[in-house]
mmCIF file of C-alpha atoms and ligand atoms in Angstrom:
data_model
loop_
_atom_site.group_PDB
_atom_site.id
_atom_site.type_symbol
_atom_site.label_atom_id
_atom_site.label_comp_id
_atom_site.label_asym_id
_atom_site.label_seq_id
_atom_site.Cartn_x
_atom_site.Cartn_y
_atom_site.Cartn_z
ATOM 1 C CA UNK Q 1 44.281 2.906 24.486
ATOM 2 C CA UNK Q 2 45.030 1.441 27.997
ATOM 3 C CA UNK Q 3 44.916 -2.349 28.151
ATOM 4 C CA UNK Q 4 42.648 -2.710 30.580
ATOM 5 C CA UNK Q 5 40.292 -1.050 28.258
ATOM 6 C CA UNK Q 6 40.723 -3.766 25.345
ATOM 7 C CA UNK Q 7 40.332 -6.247 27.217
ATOM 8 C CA UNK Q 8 37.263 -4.978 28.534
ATOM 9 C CA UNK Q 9 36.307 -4.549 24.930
ATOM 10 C CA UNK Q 10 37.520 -8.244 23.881
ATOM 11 C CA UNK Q 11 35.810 -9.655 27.030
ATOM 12 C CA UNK Q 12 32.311 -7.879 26.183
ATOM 13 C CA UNK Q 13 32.559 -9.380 22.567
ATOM 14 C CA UNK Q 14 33.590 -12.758 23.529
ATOM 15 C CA UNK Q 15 30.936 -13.188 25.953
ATOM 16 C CA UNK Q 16 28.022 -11.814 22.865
ATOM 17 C CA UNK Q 17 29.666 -14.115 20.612
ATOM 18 C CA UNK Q 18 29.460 -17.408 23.342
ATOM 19 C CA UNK Q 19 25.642 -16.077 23.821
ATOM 20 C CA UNK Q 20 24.734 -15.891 20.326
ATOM 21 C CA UNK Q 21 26.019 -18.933 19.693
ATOM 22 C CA UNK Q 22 24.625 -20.755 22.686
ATOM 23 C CA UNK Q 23 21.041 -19.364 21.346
ATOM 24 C CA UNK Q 24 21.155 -20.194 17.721
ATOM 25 C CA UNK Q 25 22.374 -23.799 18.789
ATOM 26 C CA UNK Q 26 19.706 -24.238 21.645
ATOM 27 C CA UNK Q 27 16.677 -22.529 19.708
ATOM 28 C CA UNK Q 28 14.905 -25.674 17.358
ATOM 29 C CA UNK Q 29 14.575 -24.881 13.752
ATOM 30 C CA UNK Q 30 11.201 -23.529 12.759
ATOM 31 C CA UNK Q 31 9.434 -27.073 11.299
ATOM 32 C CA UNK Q 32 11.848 -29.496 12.489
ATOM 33 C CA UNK Q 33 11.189 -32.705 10.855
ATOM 34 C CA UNK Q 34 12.881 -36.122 10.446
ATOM 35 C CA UNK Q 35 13.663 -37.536 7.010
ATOM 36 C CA UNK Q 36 12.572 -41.278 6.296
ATOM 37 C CA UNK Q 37 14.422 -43.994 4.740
ATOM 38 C CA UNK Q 38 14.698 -42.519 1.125
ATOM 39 C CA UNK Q 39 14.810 -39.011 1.962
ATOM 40 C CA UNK Q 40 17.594 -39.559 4.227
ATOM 41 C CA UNK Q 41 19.716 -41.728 1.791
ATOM 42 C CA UNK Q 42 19.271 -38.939 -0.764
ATOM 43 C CA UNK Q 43 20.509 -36.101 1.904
ATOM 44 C CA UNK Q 44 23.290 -38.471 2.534
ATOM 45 C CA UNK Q 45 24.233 -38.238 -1.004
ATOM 46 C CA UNK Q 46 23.914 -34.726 -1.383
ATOM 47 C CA UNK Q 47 26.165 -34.438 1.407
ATOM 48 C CA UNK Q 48 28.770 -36.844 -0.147
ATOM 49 C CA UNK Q 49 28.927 -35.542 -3.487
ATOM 50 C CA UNK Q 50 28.975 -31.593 -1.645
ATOM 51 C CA UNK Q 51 25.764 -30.631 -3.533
ATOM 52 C CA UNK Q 52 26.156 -27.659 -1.034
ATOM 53 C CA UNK Q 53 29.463 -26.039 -2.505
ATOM 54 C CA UNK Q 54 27.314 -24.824 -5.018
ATOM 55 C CA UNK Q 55 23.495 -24.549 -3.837
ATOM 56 C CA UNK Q 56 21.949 -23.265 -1.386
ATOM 57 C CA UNK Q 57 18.639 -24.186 1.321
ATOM 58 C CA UNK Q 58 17.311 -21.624 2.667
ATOM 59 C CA UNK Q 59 19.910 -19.564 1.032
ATOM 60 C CA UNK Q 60 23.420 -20.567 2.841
ATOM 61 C CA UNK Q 61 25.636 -22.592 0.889
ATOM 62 C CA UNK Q 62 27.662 -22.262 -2.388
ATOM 63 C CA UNK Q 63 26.636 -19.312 -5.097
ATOM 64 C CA UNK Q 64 27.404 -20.701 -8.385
ATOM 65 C CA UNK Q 65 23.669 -22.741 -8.537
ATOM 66 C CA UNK Q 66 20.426 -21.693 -7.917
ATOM 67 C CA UNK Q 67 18.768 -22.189 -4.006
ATOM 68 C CA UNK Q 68 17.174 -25.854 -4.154
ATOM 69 C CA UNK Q 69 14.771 -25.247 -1.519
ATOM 70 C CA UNK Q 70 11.883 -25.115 -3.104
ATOM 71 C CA UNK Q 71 12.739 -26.196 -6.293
ATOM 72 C CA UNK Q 72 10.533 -28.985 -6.707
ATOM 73 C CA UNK Q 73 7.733 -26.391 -7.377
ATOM 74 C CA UNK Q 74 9.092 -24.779 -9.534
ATOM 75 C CA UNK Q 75 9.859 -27.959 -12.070
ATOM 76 C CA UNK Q 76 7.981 -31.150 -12.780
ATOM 77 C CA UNK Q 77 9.701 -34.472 -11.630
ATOM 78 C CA UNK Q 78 11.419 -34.978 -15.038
ATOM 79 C CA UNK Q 79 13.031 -31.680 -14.788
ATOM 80 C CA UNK Q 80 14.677 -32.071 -11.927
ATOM 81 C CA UNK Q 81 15.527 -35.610 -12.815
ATOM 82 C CA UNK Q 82 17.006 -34.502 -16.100
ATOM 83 C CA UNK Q 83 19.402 -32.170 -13.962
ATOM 84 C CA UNK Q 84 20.436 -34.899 -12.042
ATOM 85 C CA UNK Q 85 21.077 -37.341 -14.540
ATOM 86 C CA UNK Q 86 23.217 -35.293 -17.086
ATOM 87 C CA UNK Q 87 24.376 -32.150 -15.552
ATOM 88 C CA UNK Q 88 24.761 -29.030 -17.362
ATOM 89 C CA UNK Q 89 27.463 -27.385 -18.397
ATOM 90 C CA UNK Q 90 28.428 -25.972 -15.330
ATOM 91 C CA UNK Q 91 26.854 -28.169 -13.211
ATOM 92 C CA UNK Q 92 28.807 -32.181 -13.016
ATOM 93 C CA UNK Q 93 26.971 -34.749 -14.200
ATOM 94 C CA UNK Q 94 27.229 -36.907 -11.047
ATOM 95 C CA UNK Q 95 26.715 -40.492 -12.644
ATOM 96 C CA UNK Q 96 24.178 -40.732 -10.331
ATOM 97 C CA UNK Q 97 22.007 -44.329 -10.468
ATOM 98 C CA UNK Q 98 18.362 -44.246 -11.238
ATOM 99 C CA UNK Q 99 17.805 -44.989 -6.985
ATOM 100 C CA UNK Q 100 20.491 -42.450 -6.244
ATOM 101 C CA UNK Q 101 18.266 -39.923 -8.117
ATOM 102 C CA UNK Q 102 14.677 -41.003 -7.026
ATOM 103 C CA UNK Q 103 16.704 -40.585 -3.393
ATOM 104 C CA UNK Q 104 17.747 -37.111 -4.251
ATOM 105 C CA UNK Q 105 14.564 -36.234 -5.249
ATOM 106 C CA UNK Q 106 12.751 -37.613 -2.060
ATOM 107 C CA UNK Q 107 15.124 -35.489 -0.435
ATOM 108 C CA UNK Q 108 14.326 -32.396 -2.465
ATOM 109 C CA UNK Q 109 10.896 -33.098 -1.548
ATOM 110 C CA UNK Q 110 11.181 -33.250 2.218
ATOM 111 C CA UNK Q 111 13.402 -30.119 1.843
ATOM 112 C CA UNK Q 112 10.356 -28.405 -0.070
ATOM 113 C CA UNK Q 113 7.966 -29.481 2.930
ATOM 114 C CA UNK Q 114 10.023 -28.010 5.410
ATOM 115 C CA UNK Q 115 9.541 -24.023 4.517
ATOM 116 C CA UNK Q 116 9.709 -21.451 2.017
ATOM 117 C CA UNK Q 117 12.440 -19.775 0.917
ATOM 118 C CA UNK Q 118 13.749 -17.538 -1.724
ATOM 119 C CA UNK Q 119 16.601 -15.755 -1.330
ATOM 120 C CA UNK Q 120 15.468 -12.827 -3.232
ATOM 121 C CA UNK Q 121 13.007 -11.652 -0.783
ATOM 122 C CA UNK Q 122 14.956 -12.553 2.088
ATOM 123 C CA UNK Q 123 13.781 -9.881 5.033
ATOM 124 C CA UNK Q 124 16.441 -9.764 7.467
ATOM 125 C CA UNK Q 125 16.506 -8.660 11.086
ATOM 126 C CA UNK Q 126 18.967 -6.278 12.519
ATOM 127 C CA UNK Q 127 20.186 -8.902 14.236
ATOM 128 C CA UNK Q 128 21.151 -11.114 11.243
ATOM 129 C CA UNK Q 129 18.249 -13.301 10.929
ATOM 130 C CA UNK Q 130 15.750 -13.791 8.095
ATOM 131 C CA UNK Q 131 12.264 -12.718 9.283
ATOM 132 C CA UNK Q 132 10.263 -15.820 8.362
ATOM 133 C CA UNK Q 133 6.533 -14.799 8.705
HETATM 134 C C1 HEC A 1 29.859 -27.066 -9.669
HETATM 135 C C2 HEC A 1 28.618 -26.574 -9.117
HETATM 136 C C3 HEC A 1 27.460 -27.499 -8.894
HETATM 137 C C4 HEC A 1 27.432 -28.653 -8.135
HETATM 138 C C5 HEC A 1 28.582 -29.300 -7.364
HETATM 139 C C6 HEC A 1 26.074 -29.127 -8.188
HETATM 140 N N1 HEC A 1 25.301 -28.296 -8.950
HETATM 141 FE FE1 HEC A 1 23.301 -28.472 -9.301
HETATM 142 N N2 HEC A 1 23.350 -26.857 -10.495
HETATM 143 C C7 HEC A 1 24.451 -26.048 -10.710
HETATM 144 C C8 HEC A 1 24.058 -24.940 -11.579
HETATM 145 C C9 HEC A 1 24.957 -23.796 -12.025
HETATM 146 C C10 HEC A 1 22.695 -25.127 -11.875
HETATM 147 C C11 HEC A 1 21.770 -24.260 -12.767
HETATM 148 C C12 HEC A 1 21.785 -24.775 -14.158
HETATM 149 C C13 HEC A 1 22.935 -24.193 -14.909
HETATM 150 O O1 HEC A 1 23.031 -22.968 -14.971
HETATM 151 O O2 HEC A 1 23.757 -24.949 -15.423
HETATM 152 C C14 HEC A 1 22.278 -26.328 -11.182
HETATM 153 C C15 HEC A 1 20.995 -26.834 -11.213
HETATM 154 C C16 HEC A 1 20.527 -27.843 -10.404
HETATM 155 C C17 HEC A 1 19.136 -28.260 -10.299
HETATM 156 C C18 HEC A 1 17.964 -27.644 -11.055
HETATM 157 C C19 HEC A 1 17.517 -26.438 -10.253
HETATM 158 C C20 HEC A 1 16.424 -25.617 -10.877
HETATM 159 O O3 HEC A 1 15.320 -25.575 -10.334
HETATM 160 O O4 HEC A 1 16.704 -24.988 -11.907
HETATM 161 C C21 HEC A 1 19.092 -29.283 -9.393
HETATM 162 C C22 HEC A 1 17.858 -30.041 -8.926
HETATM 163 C C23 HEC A 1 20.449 -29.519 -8.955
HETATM 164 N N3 HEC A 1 21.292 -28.624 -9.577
HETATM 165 C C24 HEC A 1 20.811 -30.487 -8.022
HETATM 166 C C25 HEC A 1 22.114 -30.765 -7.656
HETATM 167 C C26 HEC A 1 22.502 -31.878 -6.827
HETATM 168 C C27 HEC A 1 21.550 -32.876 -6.188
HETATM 169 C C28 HEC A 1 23.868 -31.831 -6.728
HETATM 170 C C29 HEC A 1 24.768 -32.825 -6.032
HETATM 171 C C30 HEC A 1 24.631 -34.218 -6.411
HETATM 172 C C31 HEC A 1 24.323 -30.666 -7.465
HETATM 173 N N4 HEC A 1 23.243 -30.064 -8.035
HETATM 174 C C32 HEC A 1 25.638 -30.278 -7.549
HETATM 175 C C33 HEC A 1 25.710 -26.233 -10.197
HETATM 176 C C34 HEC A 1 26.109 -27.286 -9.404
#
């Protein structure tokens, strides 16, 4: 293959990568929405303790735990709570503190209000996106 030819190739992907990128970064989230006090503690712990290594919003993240998007309707307060407080056995018990959970769960709420998602009837575009109707 002559060289100018790859790097006509490499230049052509390059510049869709730079574009797609420049798009997903410049196009606002669907429901964009700022957390308040609690809500924002509680994402702060979720990002300290890596909650994401093993769940997932809107299904990216870590595989070995279920998607938490919407999770607060699917189980009643205590549920959730009793997850947070003890663990399972595959998932840590955190030690979290009685605010460090209510903050948690604020933040599971907010995530809840922002969309709908589950995983399993994810529609996606040929383009790589999810179709979100
Ligand atoms: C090592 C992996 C792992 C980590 C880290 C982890 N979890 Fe989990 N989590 C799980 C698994 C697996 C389940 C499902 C229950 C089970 O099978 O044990 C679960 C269940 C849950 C549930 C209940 C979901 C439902 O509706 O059934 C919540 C809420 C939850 N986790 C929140 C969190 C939060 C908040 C953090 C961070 C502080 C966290 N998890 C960190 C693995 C993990």
């Amino acid at each position: 293959m002559p060289d100018r030819f790859k790097w006509t190739i490499f230049m052509t992907l390059l510049l869709s990568f730079s574009l797609y990128s420049a798009h997903l970064y410049i196009t606002p989230p669907p429901n964009e929405q700022e957390l308040d006090g609690v809500a924002l503690q509680g994402k702060n712990i979720w990002q300290k303790k890596n909650c994401q290594s093993c769940h997932q919003f809107y299904g990216l993240g870590g595989y070995l735990g279920p998607d938490l998007t919407n999770t607060v309707r699917r189980r009643t307060p205590e549920q959730t709570r009793a997850f947070l407080k003890h663990g399972t056995d595959i998932m840590p018990d955190f030690r979290l503190t009685e605010d460090e959970i209510q903050a948690v769960q604020a933040f599971l709420q907010a995530m809840d209000a922002s969309g709908t998602a589950d995983p399993n009837r994810f529609n996606p575009t040929w383009y790589g996106n999810i179709k979100t109707d």
